[in-house]
Structure formats: structure tokens, C-alpha cells
One Martini backbone bead per residue (centre of mass of N, CA, C, O) as a GRO file, in nm:
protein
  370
    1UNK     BB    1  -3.027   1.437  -1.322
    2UNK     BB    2  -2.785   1.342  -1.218
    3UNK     BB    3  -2.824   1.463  -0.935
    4UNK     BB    4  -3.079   1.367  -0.871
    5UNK     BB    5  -2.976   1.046  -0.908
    6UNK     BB    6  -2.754   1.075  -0.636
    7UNK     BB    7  -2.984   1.235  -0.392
    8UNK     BB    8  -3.246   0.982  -0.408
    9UNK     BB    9  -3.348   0.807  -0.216
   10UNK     BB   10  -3.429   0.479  -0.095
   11UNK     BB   11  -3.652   0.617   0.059
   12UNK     BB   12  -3.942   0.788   0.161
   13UNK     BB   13  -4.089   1.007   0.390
   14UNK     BB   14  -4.334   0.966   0.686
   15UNK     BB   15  -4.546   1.150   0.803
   16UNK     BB   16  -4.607   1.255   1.166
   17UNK     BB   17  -4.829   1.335   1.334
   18UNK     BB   18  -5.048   1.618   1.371
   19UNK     BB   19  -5.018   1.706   1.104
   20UNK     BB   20  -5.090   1.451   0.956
   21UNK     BB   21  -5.386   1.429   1.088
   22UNK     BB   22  -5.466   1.787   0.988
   23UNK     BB   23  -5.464   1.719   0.727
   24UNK     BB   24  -5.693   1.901   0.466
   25UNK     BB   25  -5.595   1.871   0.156
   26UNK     BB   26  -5.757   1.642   0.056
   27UNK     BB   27  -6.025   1.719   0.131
   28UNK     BB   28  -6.011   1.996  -0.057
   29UNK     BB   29  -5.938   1.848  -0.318
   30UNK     BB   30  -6.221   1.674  -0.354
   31UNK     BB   31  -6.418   1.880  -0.353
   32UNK     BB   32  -6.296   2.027  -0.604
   33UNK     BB   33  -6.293   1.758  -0.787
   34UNK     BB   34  -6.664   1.749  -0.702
   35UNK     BB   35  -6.804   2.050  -0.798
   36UNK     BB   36  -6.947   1.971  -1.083
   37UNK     BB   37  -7.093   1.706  -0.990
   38UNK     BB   38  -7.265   1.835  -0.730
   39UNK     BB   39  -7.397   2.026  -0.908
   40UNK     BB   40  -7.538   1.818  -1.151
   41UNK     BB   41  -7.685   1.672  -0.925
   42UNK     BB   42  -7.858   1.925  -0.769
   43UNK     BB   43  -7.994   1.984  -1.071
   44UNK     BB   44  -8.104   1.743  -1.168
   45UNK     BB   45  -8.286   1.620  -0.924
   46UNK     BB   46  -8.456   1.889  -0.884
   47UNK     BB   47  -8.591   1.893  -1.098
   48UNK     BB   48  -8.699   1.626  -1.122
   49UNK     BB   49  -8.890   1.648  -0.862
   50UNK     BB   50  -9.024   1.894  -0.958
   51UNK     BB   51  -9.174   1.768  -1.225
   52UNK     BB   52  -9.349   1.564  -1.088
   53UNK     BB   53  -9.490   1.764  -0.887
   54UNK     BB   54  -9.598   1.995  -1.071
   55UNK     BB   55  -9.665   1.841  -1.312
   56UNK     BB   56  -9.770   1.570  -1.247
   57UNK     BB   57  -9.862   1.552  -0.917
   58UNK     BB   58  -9.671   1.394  -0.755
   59UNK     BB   59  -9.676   1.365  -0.392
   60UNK     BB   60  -9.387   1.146  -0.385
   61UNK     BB   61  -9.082   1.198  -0.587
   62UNK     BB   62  -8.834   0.995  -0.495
   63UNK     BB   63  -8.736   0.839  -0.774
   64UNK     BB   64  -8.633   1.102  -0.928
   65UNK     BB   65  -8.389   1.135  -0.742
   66UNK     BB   66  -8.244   0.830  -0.681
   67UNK     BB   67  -8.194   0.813  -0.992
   68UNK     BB   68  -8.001   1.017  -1.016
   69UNK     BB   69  -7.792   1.022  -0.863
   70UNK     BB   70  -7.715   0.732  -0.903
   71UNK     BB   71  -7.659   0.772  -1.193
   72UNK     BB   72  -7.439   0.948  -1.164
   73UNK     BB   73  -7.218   1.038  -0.947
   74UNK     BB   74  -6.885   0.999  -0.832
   75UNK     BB   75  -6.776   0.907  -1.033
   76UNK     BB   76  -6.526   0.861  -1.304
   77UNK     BB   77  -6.749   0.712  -1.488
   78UNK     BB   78  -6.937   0.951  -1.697
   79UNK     BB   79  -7.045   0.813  -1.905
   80UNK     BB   80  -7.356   0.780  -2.090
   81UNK     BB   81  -7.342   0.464  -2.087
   82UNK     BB   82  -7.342   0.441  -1.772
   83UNK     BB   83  -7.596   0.597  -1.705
   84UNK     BB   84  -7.775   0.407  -1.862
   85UNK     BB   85  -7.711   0.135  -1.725
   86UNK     BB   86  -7.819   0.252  -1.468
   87UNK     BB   87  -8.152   0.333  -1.544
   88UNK     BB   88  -8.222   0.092  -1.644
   89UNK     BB   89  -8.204  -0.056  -1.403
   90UNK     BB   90  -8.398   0.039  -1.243
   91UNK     BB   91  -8.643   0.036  -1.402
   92UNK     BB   92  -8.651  -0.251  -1.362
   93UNK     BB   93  -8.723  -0.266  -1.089
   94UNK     BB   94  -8.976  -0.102  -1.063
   95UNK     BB   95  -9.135  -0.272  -1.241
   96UNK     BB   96  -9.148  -0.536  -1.093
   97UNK     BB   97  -9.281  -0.410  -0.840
   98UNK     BB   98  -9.509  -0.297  -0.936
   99UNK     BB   99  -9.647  -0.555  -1.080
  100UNK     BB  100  -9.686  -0.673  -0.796
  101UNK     BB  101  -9.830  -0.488  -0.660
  102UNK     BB  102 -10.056  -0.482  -0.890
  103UNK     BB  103 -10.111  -0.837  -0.831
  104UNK     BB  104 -10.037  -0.884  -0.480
  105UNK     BB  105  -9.916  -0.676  -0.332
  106UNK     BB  106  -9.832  -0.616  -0.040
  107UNK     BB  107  -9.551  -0.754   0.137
  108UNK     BB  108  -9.318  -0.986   0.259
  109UNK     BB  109  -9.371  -1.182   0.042
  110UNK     BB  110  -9.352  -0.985  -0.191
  111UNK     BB  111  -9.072  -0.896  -0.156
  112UNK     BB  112  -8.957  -1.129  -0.213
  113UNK     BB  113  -9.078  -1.219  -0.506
  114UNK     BB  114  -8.965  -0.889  -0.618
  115UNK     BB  115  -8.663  -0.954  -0.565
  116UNK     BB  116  -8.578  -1.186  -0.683
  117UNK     BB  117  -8.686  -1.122  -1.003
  118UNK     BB  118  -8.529  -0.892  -0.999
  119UNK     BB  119  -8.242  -1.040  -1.014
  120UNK     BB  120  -8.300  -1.232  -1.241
  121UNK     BB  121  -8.352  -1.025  -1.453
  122UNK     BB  122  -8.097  -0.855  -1.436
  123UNK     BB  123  -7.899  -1.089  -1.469
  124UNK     BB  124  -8.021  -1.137  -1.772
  125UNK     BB  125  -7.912  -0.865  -1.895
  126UNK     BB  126  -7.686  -0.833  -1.703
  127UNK     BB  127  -7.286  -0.877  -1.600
  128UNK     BB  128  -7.339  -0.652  -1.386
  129UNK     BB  129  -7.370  -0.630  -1.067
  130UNK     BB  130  -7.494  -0.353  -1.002
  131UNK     BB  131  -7.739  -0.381  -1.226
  132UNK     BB  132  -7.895  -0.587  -0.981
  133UNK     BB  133  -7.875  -0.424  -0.716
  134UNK     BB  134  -8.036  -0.158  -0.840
  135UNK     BB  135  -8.272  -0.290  -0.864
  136UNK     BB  136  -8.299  -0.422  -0.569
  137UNK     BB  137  -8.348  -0.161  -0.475
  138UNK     BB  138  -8.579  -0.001  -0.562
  139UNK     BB  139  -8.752  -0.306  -0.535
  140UNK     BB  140  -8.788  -0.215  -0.269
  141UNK     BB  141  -8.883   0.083  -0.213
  142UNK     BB  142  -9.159   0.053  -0.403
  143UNK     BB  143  -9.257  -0.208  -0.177
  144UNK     BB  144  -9.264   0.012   0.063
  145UNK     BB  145  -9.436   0.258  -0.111
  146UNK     BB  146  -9.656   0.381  -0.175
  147UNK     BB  147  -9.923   0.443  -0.439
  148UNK     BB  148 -10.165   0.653  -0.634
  149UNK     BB  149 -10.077   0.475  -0.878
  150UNK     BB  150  -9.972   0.315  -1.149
  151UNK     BB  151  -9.638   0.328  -1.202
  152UNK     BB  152  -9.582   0.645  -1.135
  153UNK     BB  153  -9.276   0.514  -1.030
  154UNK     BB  154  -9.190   0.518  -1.325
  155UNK     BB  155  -9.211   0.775  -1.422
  156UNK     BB  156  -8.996   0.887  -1.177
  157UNK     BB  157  -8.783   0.712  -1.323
  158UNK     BB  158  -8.773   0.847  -1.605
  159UNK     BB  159  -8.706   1.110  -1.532
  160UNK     BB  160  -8.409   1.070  -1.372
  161UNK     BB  161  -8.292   0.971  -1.633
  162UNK     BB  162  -8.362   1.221  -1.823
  163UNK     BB  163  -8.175   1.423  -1.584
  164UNK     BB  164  -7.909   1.274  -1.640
  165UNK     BB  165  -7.881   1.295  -1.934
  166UNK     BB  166  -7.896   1.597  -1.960
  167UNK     BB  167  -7.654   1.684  -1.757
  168UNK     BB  168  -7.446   1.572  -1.926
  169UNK     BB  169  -7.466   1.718  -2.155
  170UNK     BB  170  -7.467   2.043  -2.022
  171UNK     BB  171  -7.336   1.980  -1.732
  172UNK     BB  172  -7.052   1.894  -1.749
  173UNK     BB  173  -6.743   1.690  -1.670
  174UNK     BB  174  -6.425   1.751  -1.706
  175UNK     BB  175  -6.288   1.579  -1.956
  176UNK     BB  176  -5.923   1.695  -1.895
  177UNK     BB  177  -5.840   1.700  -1.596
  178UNK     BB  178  -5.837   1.405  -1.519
  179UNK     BB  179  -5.662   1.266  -1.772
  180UNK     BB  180  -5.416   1.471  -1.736
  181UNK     BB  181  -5.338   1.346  -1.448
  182UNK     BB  182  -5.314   1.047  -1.504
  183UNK     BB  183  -5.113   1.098  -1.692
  184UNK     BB  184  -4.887   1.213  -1.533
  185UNK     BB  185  -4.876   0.982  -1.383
  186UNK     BB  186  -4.730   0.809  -1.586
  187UNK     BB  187  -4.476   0.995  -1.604
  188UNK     BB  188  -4.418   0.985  -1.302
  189UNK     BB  189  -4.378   0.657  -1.282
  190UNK     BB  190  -4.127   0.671  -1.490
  191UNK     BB  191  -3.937   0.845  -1.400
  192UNK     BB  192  -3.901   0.725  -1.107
  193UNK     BB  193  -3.756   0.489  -1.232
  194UNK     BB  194  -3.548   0.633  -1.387
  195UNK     BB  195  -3.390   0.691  -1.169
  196UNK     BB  196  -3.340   0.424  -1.014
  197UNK     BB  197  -3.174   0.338  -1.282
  198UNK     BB  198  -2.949   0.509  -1.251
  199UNK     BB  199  -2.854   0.483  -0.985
  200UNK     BB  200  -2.769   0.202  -0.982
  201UNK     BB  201  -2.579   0.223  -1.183
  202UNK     BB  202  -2.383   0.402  -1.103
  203UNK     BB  203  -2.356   0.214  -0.826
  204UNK     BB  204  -2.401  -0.028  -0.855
  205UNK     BB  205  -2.690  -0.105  -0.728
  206UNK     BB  206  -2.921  -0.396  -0.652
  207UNK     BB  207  -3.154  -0.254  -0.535
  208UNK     BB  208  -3.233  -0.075  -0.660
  209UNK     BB  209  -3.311  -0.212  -0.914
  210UNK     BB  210  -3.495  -0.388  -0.806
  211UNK     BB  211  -3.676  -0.129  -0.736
  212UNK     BB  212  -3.717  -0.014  -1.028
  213UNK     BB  213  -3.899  -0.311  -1.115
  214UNK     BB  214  -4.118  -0.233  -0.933
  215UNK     BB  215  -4.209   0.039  -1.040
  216UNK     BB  216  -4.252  -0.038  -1.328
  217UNK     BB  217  -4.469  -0.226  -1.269
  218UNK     BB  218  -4.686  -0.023  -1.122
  219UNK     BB  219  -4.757   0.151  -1.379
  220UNK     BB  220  -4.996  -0.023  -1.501
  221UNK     BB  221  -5.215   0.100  -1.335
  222UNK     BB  222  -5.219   0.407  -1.443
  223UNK     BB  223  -5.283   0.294  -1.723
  224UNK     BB  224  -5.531   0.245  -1.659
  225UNK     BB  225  -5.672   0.509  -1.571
  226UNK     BB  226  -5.629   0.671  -1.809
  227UNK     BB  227  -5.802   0.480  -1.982
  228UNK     BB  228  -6.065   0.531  -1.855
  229UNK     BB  229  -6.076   0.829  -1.834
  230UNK     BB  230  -6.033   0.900  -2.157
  231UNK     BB  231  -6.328   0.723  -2.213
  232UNK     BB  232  -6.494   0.922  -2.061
  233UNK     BB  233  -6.432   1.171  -2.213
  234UNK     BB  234  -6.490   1.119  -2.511
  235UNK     BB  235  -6.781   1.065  -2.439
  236UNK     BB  236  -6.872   1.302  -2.321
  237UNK     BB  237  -6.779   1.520  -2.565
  238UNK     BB  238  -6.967   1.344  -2.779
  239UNK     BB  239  -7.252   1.452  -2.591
  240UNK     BB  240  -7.180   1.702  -2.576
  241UNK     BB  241  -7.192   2.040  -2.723
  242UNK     BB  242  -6.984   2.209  -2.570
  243UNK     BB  243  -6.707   2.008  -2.619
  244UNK     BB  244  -6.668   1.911  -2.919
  245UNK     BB  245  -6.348   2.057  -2.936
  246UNK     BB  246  -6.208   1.859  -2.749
  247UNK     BB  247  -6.162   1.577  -2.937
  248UNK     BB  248  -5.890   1.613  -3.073
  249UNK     BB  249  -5.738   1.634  -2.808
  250UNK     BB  250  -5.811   1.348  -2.687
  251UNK     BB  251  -5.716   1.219  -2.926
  252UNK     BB  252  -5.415   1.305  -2.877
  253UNK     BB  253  -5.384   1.145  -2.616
  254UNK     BB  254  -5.472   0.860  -2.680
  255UNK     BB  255  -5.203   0.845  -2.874
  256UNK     BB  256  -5.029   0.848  -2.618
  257UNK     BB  257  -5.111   0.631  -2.461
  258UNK     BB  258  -5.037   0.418  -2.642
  259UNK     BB  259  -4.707   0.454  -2.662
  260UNK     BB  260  -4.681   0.477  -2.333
  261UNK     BB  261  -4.800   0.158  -2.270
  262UNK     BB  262  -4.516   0.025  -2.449
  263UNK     BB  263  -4.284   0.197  -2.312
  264UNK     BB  264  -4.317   0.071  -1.986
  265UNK     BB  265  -4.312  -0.223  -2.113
  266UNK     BB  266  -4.004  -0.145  -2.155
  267UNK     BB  267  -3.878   0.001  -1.917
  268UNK     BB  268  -3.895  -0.297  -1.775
  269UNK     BB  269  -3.707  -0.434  -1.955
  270UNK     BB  270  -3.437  -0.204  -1.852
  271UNK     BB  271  -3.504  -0.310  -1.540
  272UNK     BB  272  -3.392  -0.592  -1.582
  273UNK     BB  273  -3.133  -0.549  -1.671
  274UNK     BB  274  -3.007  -0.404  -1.442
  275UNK     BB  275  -3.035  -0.624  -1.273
  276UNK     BB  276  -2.819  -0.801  -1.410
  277UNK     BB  277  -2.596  -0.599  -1.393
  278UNK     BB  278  -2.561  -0.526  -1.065
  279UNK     BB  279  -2.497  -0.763  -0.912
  280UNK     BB  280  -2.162  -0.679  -0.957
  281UNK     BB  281  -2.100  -0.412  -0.871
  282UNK     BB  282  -2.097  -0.200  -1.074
  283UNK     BB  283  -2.039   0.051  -1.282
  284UNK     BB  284  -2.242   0.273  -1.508
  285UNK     BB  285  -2.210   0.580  -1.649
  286UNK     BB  286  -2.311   0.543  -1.965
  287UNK     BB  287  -2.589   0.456  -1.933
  288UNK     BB  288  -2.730   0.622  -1.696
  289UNK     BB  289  -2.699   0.867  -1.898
  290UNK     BB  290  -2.868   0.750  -2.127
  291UNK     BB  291  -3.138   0.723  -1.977
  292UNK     BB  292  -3.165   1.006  -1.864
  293UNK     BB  293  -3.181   1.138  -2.145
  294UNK     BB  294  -3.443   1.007  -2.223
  295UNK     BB  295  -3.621   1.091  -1.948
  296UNK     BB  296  -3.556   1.435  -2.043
  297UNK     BB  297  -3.757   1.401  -2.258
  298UNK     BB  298  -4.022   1.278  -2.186
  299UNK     BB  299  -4.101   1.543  -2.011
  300UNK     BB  300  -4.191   1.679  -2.276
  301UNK     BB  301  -4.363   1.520  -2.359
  302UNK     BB  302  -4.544   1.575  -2.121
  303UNK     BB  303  -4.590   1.873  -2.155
  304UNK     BB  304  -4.753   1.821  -2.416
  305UNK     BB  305  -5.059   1.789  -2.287
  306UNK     BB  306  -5.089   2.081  -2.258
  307UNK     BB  307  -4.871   2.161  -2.529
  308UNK     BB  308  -4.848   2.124  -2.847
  309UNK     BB  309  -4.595   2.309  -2.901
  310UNK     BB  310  -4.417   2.089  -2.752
  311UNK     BB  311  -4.358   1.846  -2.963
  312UNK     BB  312  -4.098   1.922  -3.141
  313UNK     BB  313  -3.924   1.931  -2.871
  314UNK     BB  314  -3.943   1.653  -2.797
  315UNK     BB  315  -3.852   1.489  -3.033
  316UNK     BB  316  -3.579   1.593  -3.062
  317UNK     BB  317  -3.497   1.495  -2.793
  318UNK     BB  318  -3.518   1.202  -2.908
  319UNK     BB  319  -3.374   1.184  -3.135
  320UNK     BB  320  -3.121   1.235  -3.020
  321UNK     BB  321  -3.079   0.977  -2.903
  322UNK     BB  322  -3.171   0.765  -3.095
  323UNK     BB  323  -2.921   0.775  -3.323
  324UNK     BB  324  -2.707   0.656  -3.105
  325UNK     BB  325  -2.854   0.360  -3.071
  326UNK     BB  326  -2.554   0.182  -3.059
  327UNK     BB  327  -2.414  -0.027  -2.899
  328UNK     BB  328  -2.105  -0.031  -3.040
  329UNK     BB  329  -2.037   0.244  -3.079
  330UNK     BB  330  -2.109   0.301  -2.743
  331UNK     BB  331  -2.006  -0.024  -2.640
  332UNK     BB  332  -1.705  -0.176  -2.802
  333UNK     BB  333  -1.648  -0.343  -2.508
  334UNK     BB  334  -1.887  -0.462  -2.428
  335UNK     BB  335  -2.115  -0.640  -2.315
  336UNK     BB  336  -2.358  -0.815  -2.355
  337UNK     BB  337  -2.547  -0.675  -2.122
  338UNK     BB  338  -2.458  -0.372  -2.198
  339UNK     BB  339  -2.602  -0.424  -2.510
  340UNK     BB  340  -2.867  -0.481  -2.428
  341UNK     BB  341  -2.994  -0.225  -2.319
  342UNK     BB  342  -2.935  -0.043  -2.539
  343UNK     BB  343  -3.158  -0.221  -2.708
  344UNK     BB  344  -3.399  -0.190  -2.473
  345UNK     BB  345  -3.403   0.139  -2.571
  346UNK     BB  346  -3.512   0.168  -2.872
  347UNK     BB  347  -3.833   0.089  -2.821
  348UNK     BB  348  -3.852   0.323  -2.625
  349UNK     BB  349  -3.816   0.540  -2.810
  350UNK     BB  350  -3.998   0.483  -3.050
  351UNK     BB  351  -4.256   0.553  -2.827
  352UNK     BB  352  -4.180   0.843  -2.798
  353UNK     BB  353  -4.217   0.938  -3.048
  354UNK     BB  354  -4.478   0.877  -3.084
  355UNK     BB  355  -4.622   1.035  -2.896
  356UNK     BB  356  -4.491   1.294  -3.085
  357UNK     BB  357  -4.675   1.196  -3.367
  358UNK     BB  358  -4.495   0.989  -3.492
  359UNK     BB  359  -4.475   0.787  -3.710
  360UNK     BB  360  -4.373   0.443  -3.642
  361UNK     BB  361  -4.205   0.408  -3.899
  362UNK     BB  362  -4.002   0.688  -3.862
  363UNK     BB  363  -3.920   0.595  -3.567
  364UNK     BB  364  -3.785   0.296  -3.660
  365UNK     BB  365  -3.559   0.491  -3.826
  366UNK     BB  366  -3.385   0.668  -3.653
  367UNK     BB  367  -3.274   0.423  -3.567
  368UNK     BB  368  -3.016   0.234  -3.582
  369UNK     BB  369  -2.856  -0.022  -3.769
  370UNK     BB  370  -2.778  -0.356  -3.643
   0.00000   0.00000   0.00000
């Protein structure tokens, strides 16, 4: 870590020229990660398509499709319940425009009274926008589109609402594969930070410090990623009877995730002291070190999201550093703002404990009594 922390640039080299722009593992990189969805909605769509059009008859059964795709979709928020309120959008849609139609017939006066209507009821039923959006591009579809019978386009669009709700139970999307990317990015951009705190100190270098606790500012993205991607992961587990055994390990990624939270809104405090310390362009390797050896335990901690086996190594490593976190202990000579920041490192080591499944309570004991 030591040596990692003084040969690490502050700023970092920006690819350029033919190879970054001829770059394509991003682009295969996305496809692959949307291989899932890709199959699920591709499978669900047109079942969803074939059923109405030989079982049911409809000559022409487009919203069969268009409301699973939309249903769907590609997006990170895969959970039962995100799909149920796209689903009944569109119907919503759908049912009023049908009504018009059947009511008023066809016609731009009509579209435009059946658009309207249509996001009116849409907006008092949901505070979602995209909610109202979605019945108002249906009841658009509607009016322009003939039907055979009255409503018949409202049962091809509650056929592809229960094929997309079928394919999410059934054929789900990894709902651990993006939560645990998530994950690492939290704890990438925590030791990131923390490594460039420990440059600052070490070098007594206030730019650093200062870019640190920009650093530090940034986790809090990452850690809402993390918490989106976890609740769709949770919501899917609970409804496919496939997942229901990733269930107990999702919740404890869950309980990673609360520690977490609380560690990098401490690692901003410790982010915050080095900016004070560093002003006077001091050295302080004893800081550096202490901060050093705290965020190679973390990392201990991000490898247990992968392997529960390694939760009591991670712990024993945080263990290792939180008994010696005395102030004066460790700097009996030490300033004011340098036993500060020793103090700021506490409820981060506490947050770590708790990380590695350790209650509250034993892990608040962990720390000596100052």
C-alpha cells in the first residue's frame, strides 16, 4: 500500500488517438450484460405476439408486443413491481383510447380529447412521469391503429403485461452480477480515495488532500447504484422461485451495503481532517500508515461480497487496526488535529466491523475506551 500511495499519479492519463475511438470492448462489453434481457424480452415479446394472433384470433396484435418490450426493458430496475406499474400504464392508456374510439370514433379531434384525457387520468393515478408518458404514447398507438372488435386491443395489451411478468419470474435477469459490480465500485472508489489520503499525509501535500475529499464527495453515486441495483436484485430473488436461494446471500450484501454507507460518510470526515492537516505542508507518516493499513482490511471486506469464507479474515484485519485506535497512544506528542483525525478513524473501523457481519454493539466495543 505504502509503495502503491507514492508512485500514484494525481491525475490519471486520458487514452487518445485511433485506438480509443476504434475502442470497441465497451460496446461488446454492454451487449454482453444485456444478454439476459435481450433473450427475455426477445422470448417474451413474441410469445406474447403468437398468443393473441393464433389463440386468440387478433389479426394484428401489436400491443401484445409493444407493451412487453416496454414493459421490460433494458434498464438496471428489473424489479416485479417496476414492471407491474409500466404494465398498468399502458393500459391505462390503452382503455381510454379504446373508449374514445368507441364512443367518438376515430379522428385528430379525437386523438387530441383521448391524448389529453389519457394523461389526466394517468397523472392522478401515478406521481411517476414516464407513467403517464407510457399510457399517452398506447392511447396514441390506439387512435391510429383500426380494430376488429371493440377493446380487443386492451386484451392484447394485458397478454403482453402477464408475458412480461411471466418472463421476469421465470426467465429472471443475474440478480447478482450487477449488484456485486455495484458493490466493488463502492469499495473502488473508497480505496481510491483513501489512498489518495494517505499520499497527501505522507507528502504533507494539500492538493492531494483536497483532491481526496473530492474523491470521497463522489462515493456517494456509487453507493446509491448500489442500493437501486440491490432492491431490483432482492425484488427479482423474491419473485422468480429459481433466485429464491440467492435470497439470504442478497441480504447480506444488503447489510454490506448499510456499513458502508456510514464508512465512506466517516472516510469523508478523515477526508476533511487531512485537508486541515496538510495546509502546513507537514509530513505525517504515522497518519498515513494508520489510514493505509485500515483500507487494506476493507479490501478484505469488498472480496467477502464474493466469498462468505472470507468475512473472518476480513474482520480479524479490521480488529487488527481498530484495538490500537487510541489517540494518544498512538501520537502521545501529537497535535490537536492530528489525534483528530485518529478519532475520525474510529466509527470508520466500527462501519468496517459491522461490514464483515459483526453486531453494532461488539464492534463499537472493539475500539478503546478514550
Amino acid at each position: 500500500m505504502s509503495g502503491d500511495a507514492e508512485s500514484t499519479p494525481l491525475t490519471r492519463p486520458v487514452p487518445t488517438g485511433w485506438r480509443a475511438r476504434v475502442d470497441l470492448r465497451p460496446n461488446v462489453w454492454r451487449v454482453r450484460d444485456s444478454a439476459i434481457a435481450i433473450a427475455q424480452i426477445t422470448v417474451a415479446a413474441t410469445a406474447a405476439w403468437a398468443f393473441c394472433l393464433y389463440v386468440l384470433g387478433h389479426p394484428a396484435p401489436l400491443l401484445a408486443a409493444t407493451v412487453t418490450i416496454t414493459s421490460l426493458g433494458l434498464v438496471r430496475d428489473a424489479r416485479p413491481r417496476r414492471v407491474l406499474e409500466t404494465v398498468v400504464g399502458m393500459l391505462v392508456g390503452i382503455l381510454v383510447a379504446d373508449a374514445f374510439v368507441l364512443v367518438v370514433g376515430p379522428g385528430w379531434w379525437q386523438l387530441a380529447l383521448a391524448l389529453g384525457a389519457t394523461l389526466l387520468v394517468a397523472r392522478f393515478l401515478s406521481p411517476y412521469p414516464p407513467f403517464a408518458i407510457m399510457a399517452a404514447v398506447q392511447a396514441v398507438i390506439v387512435m391510429s391503429l383500426p380494430a376488429a372488435e371493440p377493446f380487443a386491443r386492451l386484451i392484447d395489451g394485458a397478454v403482453g403485461g402477464v408475458a412480461a411478468l411471466v418472463a421476469t419470474a421465470l426467465i429472471p435477469r443475474n440478480p447478482r452480477r450487477e449488484e456485486v459490480r455495484d458493490g466493488r465500485a463502492v469499495f473502488s472508489a473508497a480505496d481510491d480515495a483513501a489512498r489518495t489520503i494517505v499520499q497527501a499525509l505522507r507528502r504533507g501535500d494539500a492538493l492531494r488532500a483536497a483532491r481526496a475529499l473530492e474523491k470521497a464527495r463522489a462515493i456517494a453515486v456509487h453507493v446509491d447504484n448500489w442500493r437501486a441495483s440491490l432492491d431490483s436484485s432482492l425484488a427479482v430473488a423474491g419473485f422468480s422461485p429459481w433466485l429464491r436461494p440467492q435470497r439470504a446471500e442478497l441480504r447480506r450484501h444488503r447489510a454490506v451495503l448499510e456499513a458502508m454507507d456510514l464508512a465512506t460518510r466517516n472516510l469523508r470526515v478523515v477526508a476533511r481532517r487531512a485537508v486541515y492537516l496538510c495546509d502546513d505542508g507537514e509530513r505525517r507518516p504515522v497518519l498515513a500508515d494508520l489510514v493505509a493499513e485500515l483500507m487494506r482490511a476493507a479490501r478484505l471486506v469488498d472480496e467477502s461480497l464474493d466469498d462468505i469464507a472470507l468475512q473472518p479474515a476480513a474482520r480479524e484485519a479490521v480488529r487488527a487496526v481498530a484495538v490500537r485506535l487510541d489517540p494518544v497512544a498512538i501520537l502521545p506528542h501529537g497535535s490537536v488535529s492530528e489525534q483528530n483525525l485518529i478519532t475520525a478513524l474510529r466509527p470508520l473501523a466500527v462501519d468496517l466491523l459491522t461490514a464483515t457481519g459483526m453486531p453494532s454493539a461488539e464492534a463499537r466495543a472493539v475500539v478503546p475506551r478514550v
